[in-house]
Coordinates of C-alpha atoms in Angstrom, one line a residue:
Chain A
X1 CA 126.8 90.6 131.4
X2 CA 129.0 89.8 128.4
X3 CA 128.4 86.6 126.5
X4 CA 131.4 84.6 125.2
X5 CA 130.6 85.7 121.7
X6 CA 130.1 89.3 122.5
X7 CA 131.6 90.5 119.4
X8 CA 129.2 88.6 117.1
X9 CA 125.8 89.7 116.1
X10 CA 123.0 87.3 115.7
X11 CA 120.2 89.5 115.0
X12 CA 120.3 93.0 113.6
X13 CA 117.0 95.0 113.0
X14 CA 117.7 98.3 111.2
X15 CA 115.2 101.1 110.8
X16 CA 112.4 98.8 110.9
X17 CA 108.9 100.2 110.2
X18 CA 105.6 98.3 110.2
X19 CA 102.3 100.0 109.4
X20 CA 99.0 98.1 109.1
X21 CA 96.5 99.5 106.7
X22 CA 93.5 100.9 108.5
X23 CA 90.1 99.1 108.5
X24 CA 87.7 101.7 106.9
X25 CA 88.6 105.3 106.6
X26 CA 91.0 106.2 109.5
X27 CA 94.8 106.5 109.2
X28 CA 97.0 103.6 108.8
X29 CA 98.1 102.1 112.2
X30 CA 101.8 102.3 113.0
X31 CA 102.8 99.1 114.8
X32 CA 106.7 99.6 114.6
X33 CA 108.5 102.8 114.2
X34 CA 112.3 103.4 113.7
X35 CA 113.4 100.1 115.4
X36 CA 117.1 99.6 115.6
X37 CA 118.2 96.6 117.6
X38 CA 121.2 94.4 117.9
X39 CA 121.2 91.1 119.5
X40 CA 124.3 89.3 120.1
X41 CA 125.0 85.7 119.9
X42 CA 124.3 83.7 123.0
X43 CA 122.4 86.5 124.6
X44 CA 119.0 86.5 126.3
X45 CA 117.4 89.6 125.1
X46 CA 114.0 90.7 126.5
X47 CA 111.6 93.2 125.1
X48 CA 109.1 94.6 127.6
X49 CA 106.1 96.7 126.9
X50 CA 102.5 97.0 127.7
X51 CA 99.9 95.2 125.4
X52 CA 99.7 97.1 122.1
X53 CA 103.2 98.5 122.5
X54 CA 104.3 96.4 119.3
X55 CA 106.5 93.9 121.0
X56 CA 104.7 91.0 119.5
X57 CA 104.9 92.5 116.1
X58 CA 108.6 93.1 116.7
X59 CA 109.1 89.5 117.6
X60 CA 107.3 88.2 114.5
X61 CA 109.4 90.3 112.2
X62 CA 112.4 88.4 113.2
X63 CA 111.2 85.2 111.5
X64 CA 109.0 87.2 109.1
X65 CA 105.7 85.9 110.3
X66 CA 105.2 89.6 110.1
X67 CA 106.9 91.2 107.1
X68 CA 108.1 94.8 107.9
X69 CA 106.9 97.6 105.8
X70 CA 110.5 98.7 105.4
X71 CA 114.0 98.2 107.0
X72 CA 116.2 95.3 107.4
X73 CA 115.9 92.1 109.3
X74 CA 119.3 90.2 109.5
X75 CA 119.6 86.8 111.3
X76 CA 122.9 85.2 111.4
X77 CA 124.1 87.3 108.5
X78 CA 121.1 86.6 106.3
X79 CA 118.9 89.3 105.2
X80 CA 115.5 87.8 105.9
X81 CA 113.4 90.3 103.9
X82 CA 115.2 89.3 100.8
X83 CA 114.5 85.6 100.8
X84 CA 112.2 83.6 98.5
X85 CA 109.3 81.8 100.2
X86 CA 111.3 78.6 99.9
X87 CA 114.5 80.1 101.3
X88 CA 112.4 81.7 104.2
X89 CA 111.1 78.4 105.1
X90 CA 114.6 77.0 105.2
X91 CA 115.7 79.9 107.3
X92 CA 112.9 79.4 109.8
X93 CA 114.2 75.9 110.5
X94 CA 117.1 77.7 112.5
X95 CA 114.6 79.9 114.4
X96 CA 112.6 78.2 117.0
X97 CA 109.5 79.8 118.6
X98 CA 107.5 79.2 121.8
X99 CA 104.1 80.8 122.4
X100 CA 101.9 82.0 125.3
X101 CA 99.2 79.5 124.4
X102 CA 101.6 76.9 123.6
X103 CA 100.2 76.0 120.3
X104 CA 100.5 72.3 120.5
X105 CA 98.6 70.0 118.2
X106 CA 95.9 68.3 120.3
X107 CA 95.8 65.4 118.0
X108 CA 99.5 64.5 118.5
X109 CA 101.2 63.0 121.5
X110 CA 104.1 64.8 123.3
X111 CA 106.6 62.8 121.2
X112 CA 104.9 63.5 117.8
X113 CA 104.5 67.1 118.7
X114 CA 108.2 67.6 119.3
X115 CA 108.9 65.5 116.1
X116 CA 106.7 67.7 114.0
X117 CA 109.3 70.2 112.9
X118 CA 111.5 67.3 111.9
X119 CA 108.9 65.6 110.0
X120 CA 108.2 68.9 108.2
X121 CA 111.8 69.1 107.2
X122 CA 111.7 65.4 105.9
X123 CA 114.1 64.0 108.4
X124 CA 114.1 60.2 108.5
X125 CA 112.2 58.4 111.2
X126 CA 115.3 56.8 113.2
X127 CA 117.0 60.3 113.2
X128 CA 113.7 61.9 114.5
X129 CA 113.7 59.4 117.4
X130 CA 117.4 60.1 118.2
X131 CA 116.8 63.7 118.3
X132 CA 113.3 63.8 120.1
X133 CA 114.2 61.5 123.0
X134 CA 117.1 63.6 124.3
X135 CA 114.9 66.7 124.0
X136 CA 112.2 65.0 126.1
X137 CA 114.9 64.3 128.7
X138 CA 116.2 67.8 128.6
X139 CA 112.7 69.3 129.4
X140 CA 111.9 66.5 131.9
X141 CA 109.0 64.9 130.0
X142 CA 110.4 61.5 129.0
X143 CA 107.6 59.8 131.1
X144 CA 104.9 61.8 129.2
X145 CA 106.1 60.9 125.7
X146 CA 102.8 59.2 124.8
X147 CA 100.5 61.6 126.4
X148 CA 98.3 64.0 124.7
X149 CA 98.7 67.9 125.4
X150 CA 95.1 67.9 127.1
X151 CA 96.6 65.4 129.7
X152 CA 99.3 67.9 130.6
X153 CA 99.6 70.9 132.9
X154 CA 100.4 74.3 131.5
X155 CA 104.0 74.1 132.5
X156 CA 104.2 70.7 130.9
X157 CA 102.8 72.0 127.8
X158 CA 105.3 74.8 127.6
X159 CA 108.1 72.3 128.1
X160 CA 106.7 70.4 125.1
X161 CA 106.6 73.7 123.2
X162 CA 110.2 74.4 124.2
X163 CA 111.4 70.8 123.2
X164 CA 109.5 71.3 119.9
X165 CA 111.2 74.6 119.2
X166 CA 114.7 73.1 119.9
X167 CA 114.0 70.0 117.7
X168 CA 115.3 71.6 114.6
X169 CA 118.6 72.7 116.4
X170 CA 117.9 76.5 116.0
X171 CA 120.3 79.2 116.5
X172 CA 117.7 81.5 117.8
X173 CA 114.7 80.9 120.1
X174 CA 111.8 83.4 120.0
X175 CA 109.6 83.4 123.1
X176 CA 106.2 85.1 122.7
X177 CA 105.0 85.7 126.2
X178 CA 105.9 82.1 127.0
X179 CA 105.2 82.3 130.7
X180 CA 102.2 84.7 130.8
X181 CA 99.7 81.9 130.9
X182 CA 101.6 80.2 133.8
X183 CA 101.3 80.6 137.5
X184 CA 104.3 82.2 139.3
X185 CA 106.1 78.9 140.4
X186 CA 105.7 77.4 137.0
X187 CA 106.9 80.6 135.4
X188 CA 110.1 80.5 137.5
X189 CA 110.8 76.8 136.5
X190 CA 110.2 77.5 132.7
X191 CA 112.5 80.7 133.1
X192 CA 115.1 78.6 134.7
X193 CA 114.8 76.1 131.9
X194 CA 115.3 78.8 129.3
X195 CA 118.3 80.1 131.2
X196 CA 119.7 76.5 131.3
X197 CA 119.2 75.9 127.6
X198 CA 120.8 79.4 126.8
X199 CA 123.9 78.3 128.9
X200 CA 124.2 74.8 127.7
X201 CA 123.4 75.2 124.0
X202 CA 124.6 78.8 123.7
X203 CA 121.2 79.6 122.1
X204 CA 120.3 83.2 121.4
X205 CA 116.8 83.9 123.1
X206 CA 114.6 86.8 122.3
X207 CA 111.6 87.0 124.6
X208 CA 108.8 89.4 124.8
X209 CA 106.9 90.0 128.0
X210 CA 104.9 92.4 129.9
X211 CA 106.3 91.1 133.2
X212 CA 109.4 92.8 134.5
X213 CA 110.0 89.9 136.7
X214 CA 110.8 87.8 133.6
X215 CA 113.4 90.5 132.5
X216 CA 114.9 90.6 136.0
X217 CA 115.1 86.8 136.2
X218 CA 116.8 85.7 133.1
X219 CA 117.5 88.5 130.6
X220 CA 121.0 90.0 129.9
X221 CA 119.8 92.9 127.9
X222 CA 116.4 94.6 127.7
X223 CA 114.5 97.0 125.3
X224 CA 111.4 98.8 126.5
X225 CA 108.8 99.5 124.0
X226 CA 106.0 102.0 123.9
X227 CA 103.7 102.9 121.0
X228 CA 105.8 101.0 118.5
X229 CA 109.1 102.4 119.4
X230 CA 112.0 101.3 121.6
X231 CA 112.2 104.1 124.3
X232 CA 115.1 102.7 126.2
X233 CA 117.5 99.7 125.9
X234 CA 120.7 98.3 127.4
X235 CA 122.0 95.8 129.8
X236 CA 119.3 94.7 132.3
X237 CA 121.4 95.9 135.3
X238 CA 121.8 99.4 133.8
X239 CA 118.2 99.8 132.9
X240 CA 117.1 98.6 136.4
X241 CA 119.7 100.9 138.2
X242 CA 119.1 104.0 136.1
X243 CA 115.8 103.8 134.3
X244 CA 115.4 107.2 132.4
X245 CA 112.0 107.0 130.8
X246 CA 108.8 107.3 132.9
X247 CA 107.5 104.0 131.4
X248 CA 110.6 102.1 132.2
X249 CA 110.6 103.5 135.8
X250 CA 106.8 102.3 136.0
X251 CA 108.1 98.9 135.1
X252 CA 111.2 98.7 137.3
X253 CA 109.9 100.5 140.5
X254 CA 107.6 97.7 141.7
X255 CA 110.2 95.0 141.5
X256 CA 113.2 96.7 142.9
X257 CA 111.2 98.8 145.4
X258 CA 113.0 102.1 144.8
X259 CA 109.9 103.8 146.3
X260 CA 109.4 104.7 149.9
X261 CA 106.7 103.8 152.3
X262 CA 103.4 105.8 151.9
X263 CA 103.5 107.1 155.5
X264 CA 106.8 108.7 154.8
X265 CA 105.8 109.9 151.3
X266 CA 103.0 111.9 153.0
X267 CA 105.5 114.1 154.7
X268 CA 107.4 114.8 151.6
X269 CA 107.1 118.3 150.0
X270 CA 108.4 118.7 146.5
X271 CA 109.8 122.2 147.3
X272 CA 112.2 123.4 150.2
X273 CA 110.2 124.4 153.2
X274 CA 111.2 126.1 156.4
X275 CA 112.2 123.5 158.9
X276 CA 112.1 120.7 156.3
X277 CA 115.1 118.5 155.7
X278 CA 116.2 117.3 152.3
X279 CA 115.5 113.6 151.5
X280 CA 117.9 111.9 149.3
X281 CA 117.8 108.6 147.5
X282 CA 121.1 107.0 147.1
X283 CA 121.7 104.2 144.7
X284 CA 124.6 101.7 144.9
X285 CA 125.5 99.4 142.1
X286 CA 128.1 96.7 141.8
X287 CA 130.8 96.4 144.5
X288 CA 129.9 99.8 145.8
X289 CA 126.6 98.4 147.3
X290 CA 128.6 96.9 149.9
X291 CA 131.0 99.8 150.9
X292 CA 130.4 101.8 154.0
X293 CA 130.0 105.3 152.3
X294 CA 127.1 106.5 154.5
X295 CA 129.0 106.3 157.7
X296 CA 132.0 108.0 156.0
X297 CA 129.9 110.9 155.0
X298 CA 128.4 111.3 158.3
X299 CA 131.8 111.4 159.8
X300 CA 133.4 113.6 157.4
X301 CA 130.8 116.2 157.0
X302 CA 129.2 116.0 160.5
X303 CA 125.9 115.3 158.9
X304 CA 123.2 113.1 160.6
X305 CA 121.6 110.9 158.1
X306 CA 118.3 109.5 159.3
X307 CA 117.5 106.3 157.3
X308 CA 114.1 106.0 156.0
X309 CA 114.2 103.0 153.8
X310 CA 116.9 100.8 152.4
X311 CA 117.1 97.7 150.3
X312 CA 119.6 95.5 148.5
X313 CA 118.6 93.7 145.5
X314 CA 120.4 91.4 143.1
X315 CA 120.0 91.8 139.3
X316 CA 121.8 89.4 137.1
X317 CA 123.9 88.4 140.0
X318 CA 125.1 91.9 140.8
X319 CA 124.1 93.6 144.0
X320 CA 122.0 96.7 143.6
X321 CA 121.0 99.0 146.7
X322 CA 118.8 101.8 147.3
X323 CA 118.9 103.9 150.4
X324 CA 116.4 106.7 151.3
X325 CA 117.8 109.1 153.9
X326 CA 116.7 112.4 155.5
X327 CA 119.7 114.6 155.9
X328 CA 119.6 116.5 159.1
X329 CA 122.2 119.3 158.6
X330 CA 122.7 122.8 157.1
X331 CA 122.5 123.3 153.4
X332 CA 126.2 123.6 152.9
X333 CA 126.7 120.2 154.6
X334 CA 124.0 118.6 152.4
X335 CA 125.5 120.0 149.1
X336 CA 128.9 118.6 150.2
X337 CA 127.4 115.3 150.8
X338 CA 125.7 115.2 147.4
X339 CA 128.9 116.1 145.6
X340 CA 130.8 113.6 147.7
X341 CA 128.4 110.9 146.7
X342 CA 128.7 112.0 143.0
X343 CA 132.5 111.8 143.2
X344 CA 132.0 108.3 144.4
X345 CA 129.8 107.5 141.4
X346 CA 126.9 106.7 143.5
X347 CA 123.5 107.7 142.1
X348 CA 121.8 110.5 144.3
X349 CA 118.7 112.4 143.8
X350 CA 116.6 114.7 145.9
X351 CA 113.2 113.2 146.4
X352 CA 111.8 116.1 148.4
X353 CA 111.9 117.8 151.7
X354 CA 110.6 116.2 154.8
X355 CA 108.1 118.2 156.9
X356 CA 108.2 117.4 160.6
X357 CA 106.1 114.6 161.6
X358 CA 102.7 115.4 162.9
X359 CA 102.3 115.0 166.5
Chain B
X1 CA 52.8 39.9 109.9
X2 CA 55.1 40.6 107.1
X3 CA 55.1 38.0 104.4
X4 CA 58.5 36.4 103.2
X5 CA 58.1 38.3 100.0
X6 CA 57.8 41.6 101.8
X7 CA 60.9 40.7 104.0
X8 CA 62.8 39.9 100.9
X9 CA 61.8 43.3 99.4
X10 CA 62.8 45.0 102.7
X11 CA 66.2 43.4 102.7
X12 CA 66.8 44.3 99.0
X13 CA 65.7 47.9 99.8
X14 CA 67.9 48.1 102.8
X15 CA 70.9 46.9 100.7
X16 CA 70.0 49.4 97.9
X17 CA 69.9 52.2 100.5
X18 CA 73.1 51.2 102.0
X19 CA 74.7 51.1 98.6
X20 CA 73.5 54.5 97.5
X21 CA 74.4 56.1 100.9
X22 CA 77.9 54.4 101.0
X23 CA 78.9 55.1 97.4
X24 CA 77.5 58.8 97.2
X25 CA 78.9 59.5 100.6
X26 CA 82.3 58.1 99.7
X27 CA 82.5 59.9 96.3
X28 CA 80.9 63.0 97.9
X29 CA 83.7 63.0 100.6
X30 CA 86.4 62.5 97.8
X31 CA 85.0 65.7 96.1
X32 CA 83.9 67.6 99.1
X33 CA 86.9 67.3 101.2
X34 CA 89.4 69.1 98.8
X35 CA 86.8 71.7 97.9
X36 CA 86.2 72.3 101.6
X37 CA 90.0 72.7 102.3
X38 CA 90.2 74.9 99.3
X39 CA 87.4 77.1 100.5
X40 CA 88.9 77.3 104.1
X41 CA 92.3 78.2 103.0
X42 CA 91.5 80.8 100.3
X43 CA 89.3 82.9 102.5
X44 CA 90.1 86.5 103.5
X45 CA 93.3 86.6 105.7
X46 CA 93.8 82.8 105.4
X47 CA 96.9 80.8 104.3
X48 CA 96.4 81.1 100.5
X49 CA 93.9 83.9 100.2
X50 CA 92.4 83.9 96.8
X51 CA 88.9 85.8 97.0
X52 CA 88.0 85.2 93.3
X53 CA 88.5 81.5 93.6
X54 CA 86.8 81.5 97.0
X55 CA 83.7 83.5 95.7
X56 CA 83.2 81.5 92.5
X57 CA 83.6 78.0 94.3
X58 CA 81.5 79.3 97.3
X59 CA 78.8 80.4 94.7
X60 CA 78.6 77.0 93.0
X61 CA 78.5 75.2 96.3
X62 CA 75.7 77.4 97.5
X63 CA 73.6 77.0 94.3
X64 CA 73.7 73.2 94.7
X65 CA 72.9 73.5 98.5
X66 CA 70.0 75.7 97.9
X67 CA 68.3 73.6 95.3
X68 CA 65.7 71.3 96.8
X69 CA 66.8 67.8 96.5
X70 CA 64.0 66.4 94.7
X71 CA 64.2 69.2 92.1
X72 CA 68.1 68.6 91.8
X73 CA 67.2 64.9 91.1
X74 CA 65.1 65.8 88.2
X75 CA 67.1 68.8 86.9
X76 CA 70.3 66.9 86.4
X77 CA 68.9 63.9 84.7
X78 CA 70.8 64.7 81.5
X79 CA 74.1 64.8 83.6
X80 CA 73.0 61.6 85.4
X81 CA 72.5 59.9 82.0
X82 CA 75.9 61.1 80.9
X83 CA 77.7 59.7 84.0
X84 CA 75.7 56.5 84.7
X85 CA 74.6 55.7 81.4
X86 CA 71.0 55.6 82.5
X87 CA 68.7 57.9 84.5
X88 CA 66.8 55.1 86.2
X89 CA 67.8 52.8 89.0
X90 CA 70.1 52.7 92.1
X91 CA 73.3 53.5 90.1
X92 CA 71.5 56.4 88.5
X93 CA 70.4 57.7 91.9
X94 CA 73.9 57.7 93.2
X95 CA 74.8 60.7 90.9
X96 CA 72.2 63.2 92.4
X97 CA 73.0 62.0 95.9
X98 CA 76.7 62.6 95.2
X99 CA 76.0 66.0 93.6
X100 CA 74.1 66.9 96.8
X101 CA 76.5 65.4 99.3
X102 CA 79.8 67.0 97.9
X103 CA 78.9 70.7 98.6
X104 CA 77.4 69.8 101.9
X105 CA 80.6 67.9 102.9
X106 CA 82.6 70.8 101.5
X107 CA 81.0 73.3 103.8
X108 CA 81.3 70.8 106.7
X109 CA 85.1 70.4 106.1
X110 CA 85.5 74.3 105.5
X111 CA 83.9 75.0 108.9
X112 CA 85.8 72.4 110.7
X113 CA 89.1 73.6 109.3
X114 CA 88.3 77.2 110.2
X115 CA 87.7 76.2 113.7
X116 CA 91.4 75.1 114.1
X117 CA 93.2 77.6 116.3
X118 CA 95.1 80.1 114.3
X119 CA 98.0 79.7 116.7
X120 CA 98.7 76.2 115.3
X121 CA 98.9 77.6 111.7
X122 CA 101.3 80.3 112.9
X123 CA 103.4 77.6 114.9
X124 CA 103.6 75.6 111.8
X125 CA 104.7 78.6 109.6
X126 CA 107.3 79.4 112.2
X127 CA 108.7 75.8 111.7
X128 CA 109.0 76.4 108.0
X129 CA 105.9 74.3 106.9
X130 CA 104.7 74.6 103.4
X131 CA 101.0 75.4 102.9
X132 CA 100.5 71.8 101.9
X133 CA 102.2 70.5 105.0
X134 CA 99.9 72.9 107.1
X135 CA 96.9 71.4 105.5
X136 CA 98.0 67.7 105.9
X137 CA 99.9 67.8 109.1
X138 CA 98.0 70.4 111.1
X139 CA 94.8 71.5 109.7
X140 CA 93.2 68.1 108.7
X141 CA 94.4 66.1 111.8
X142 CA 93.2 69.0 114.2
X143 CA 89.9 69.2 112.3
X144 CA 89.3 65.5 112.3
X145 CA 86.9 65.3 115.2
X146 CA 84.7 68.0 113.7
X147 CA 84.9 66.4 110.2
X148 CA 84.0 63.0 111.6
X149 CA 80.9 64.5 113.2
X150 CA 80.1 66.4 110.0
X151 CA 80.5 63.2 107.8
X152 CA 78.1 61.4 110.2
X153 CA 75.6 64.2 109.7
X154 CA 76.0 64.0 106.1
X155 CA 75.5 60.1 106.1
X156 CA 72.3 60.6 108.0
X157 CA 71.1 63.4 105.6
X158 CA 72.0 61.0 102.7
X159 CA 69.7 58.4 104.2
X160 CA 67.0 60.8 104.2
X161 CA 67.7 62.0 100.6
X162 CA 67.9 58.4 99.4
X163 CA 64.1 58.1 100.2
X164 CA 63.5 60.6 97.5
X165 CA 65.3 58.9 94.7
X166 CA 62.3 56.6 94.2
X167 CA 61.2 59.5 91.8
X168 CA 63.8 58.2 89.4
X169 CA 63.4 54.6 90.1
X170 CA 66.3 54.6 92.7
X171 CA 64.8 52.0 94.8
X172 CA 65.8 51.7 98.5
X173 CA 63.8 51.9 101.8
X174 CA 62.1 55.1 101.0
X175 CA 60.9 53.9 97.7
X176 CA 59.5 50.8 99.3
X177 CA 57.7 52.6 101.8
X178 CA 56.1 54.9 99.3
X179 CA 55.1 52.3 96.7
X180 CA 54.1 49.4 99.2
X181 CA 53.2 51.3 102.4
X182 CA 51.5 54.4 100.9
X183 CA 50.3 53.5 97.4
X184 CA 49.2 49.9 98.0
X185 CA 48.2 50.9 101.6
X186 CA 50.2 48.4 103.4
X187 CA 50.7 50.2 106.8
X188 CA 52.7 47.3 108.3
X189 CA 55.3 47.7 105.3
X190 CA 55.4 51.5 106.1
X191 CA 56.1 50.8 109.8
X192 CA 58.7 48.2 109.0
X193 CA 60.4 50.7 106.7
X194 CA 60.4 53.5 109.3
X195 CA 61.6 51.1 112.0
X196 CA 64.5 50.0 109.8
X197 CA 65.4 53.6 109.0
X198 CA 65.4 54.6 112.7
X199 CA 67.7 51.7 113.5
X200 CA 69.9 52.4 110.6
X201 CA 70.3 56.1 111.6
X202 CA 70.9 55.1 115.2
X203 CA 73.7 52.9 114.1
X204 CA 75.3 55.4 111.8
X205 CA 75.1 58.2 114.5
X206 CA 76.5 56.0 117.2
X207 CA 79.3 54.8 115.0
X208 CA 79.9 58.3 114.0
X209 CA 80.0 59.6 117.6
X210 CA 82.4 56.7 118.6
X211 CA 84.8 57.5 115.8
X212 CA 84.7 61.3 116.6
X213 CA 85.3 60.6 120.2
X214 CA 88.3 58.3 119.3
X215 CA 89.9 60.9 117.2
X216 CA 89.3 63.6 119.6
X217 CA 92.3 64.0 121.9
X218 CA 91.2 67.4 123.2
X219 CA 89.5 66.6 126.4
X220 CA 91.3 63.6 127.8
X221 CA 91.6 65.3 131.3
X222 CA 89.7 68.2 132.6

């Protein structure tokens, strides 16, 4: 998905390294290694990884809460690593941040929490009011303005966090596992709010998560991290449709159900067997997801295709289908079918060979 | 029953005690609060880590805290004379009480601030807050319930300590109890002093608890 400002870079991380000195005798711990990422203006960029993968450190290098050991961090054409402490504080005013545990001040009301970044910047009281009130409206908390965080639900707290992050009119919003402490329904609401803000304000959002559902729901691009490295990155649709790294597959498989039912899986042999038919997984992307290619193959090649499993998903508004079929025909017909699918730019892979069902 | 003279003495002693506790508590807070903040923010891995400063100030605080109060009172008589112009009387007694209260309060403030969620500091840093703003806008307001409880504890301790300043002619309820109740063997005076002290401590504690509850917005709804 292309943003209206696709040619403009908002965040560029170049050859980023971060090592933490070891506690005691061991070797230093590498948190980030050879990170190169470009995040475009107006984009929702997701970083996914398991805990300890380095995604939190990566996010914190963008506003230099974590200073990289080496490498370059450019945000809106400003080299963050070269700033003086004062300049850095100034630059942080244009980078909002939200957190897994909200990090709201318990001693301040909803209004005063949202006003905090403005107070810190020395904004005059009437201007603060003019800024905060529309934000409370945006996140739907106008009626809670004089409540304290302990009187709010998790979702409401995160809405306060979002309003607070937006108060200084940032160009970038960093989201640190912002929905990980919320229930699924609230997660969806918060994600929709973020997507809405992204569209309405053209705000660039960088979010980290360990939940692939979050990526699928709102991200335009995704980077997958493991052991401090980005192992795969690209448009969300492409990564979901063609995950190459095993870790990426393990994230993607559960949500788009590329797998096949266990009962059928038990009949699969990885190598050709006498009397066993090849089982193919065909993936359809974009407009091809709706074209009648299967029946065409069946007709042209006189090949029976026994459908095992099929599914059509939608990722970022584009249809994405998978079909698992057992090909009942001779080897040459199967070969021909595979090449025909390839010619049509459909993804095809041989999952294995189906042994006859037990009777 | 108590004679009118004794009641007069009791009232004067109560006023002396309140005077000593209030002044030493107030000055002790003025000195202890910034020291406590400084100790909290200069510790390892903290906002303005400065281990040399932290260790030196920490050692001074510990020295004062580990000296038994009655010894402190006597040991710092020259200092007391320098500050108060005399080493005898209620005003003089305020000096050792303050010297004892300040480090106590400093530790209480330090602990209260260290208990503030680190995520709040990170959030404030992400907003571009200066270290001074983080202290004044985040750490102190968030630590206020714990500080209020701690100051109440300090006030109660000071009431106890103030009983010992009779050693330097400090006056107050403790002094009255020792001189009339114990040395002149007037058990009814001793009892009256104890009752007044109990009531005083109760009032201080209840007021402190009430204030701490008022400033604590953390558990408004379960």
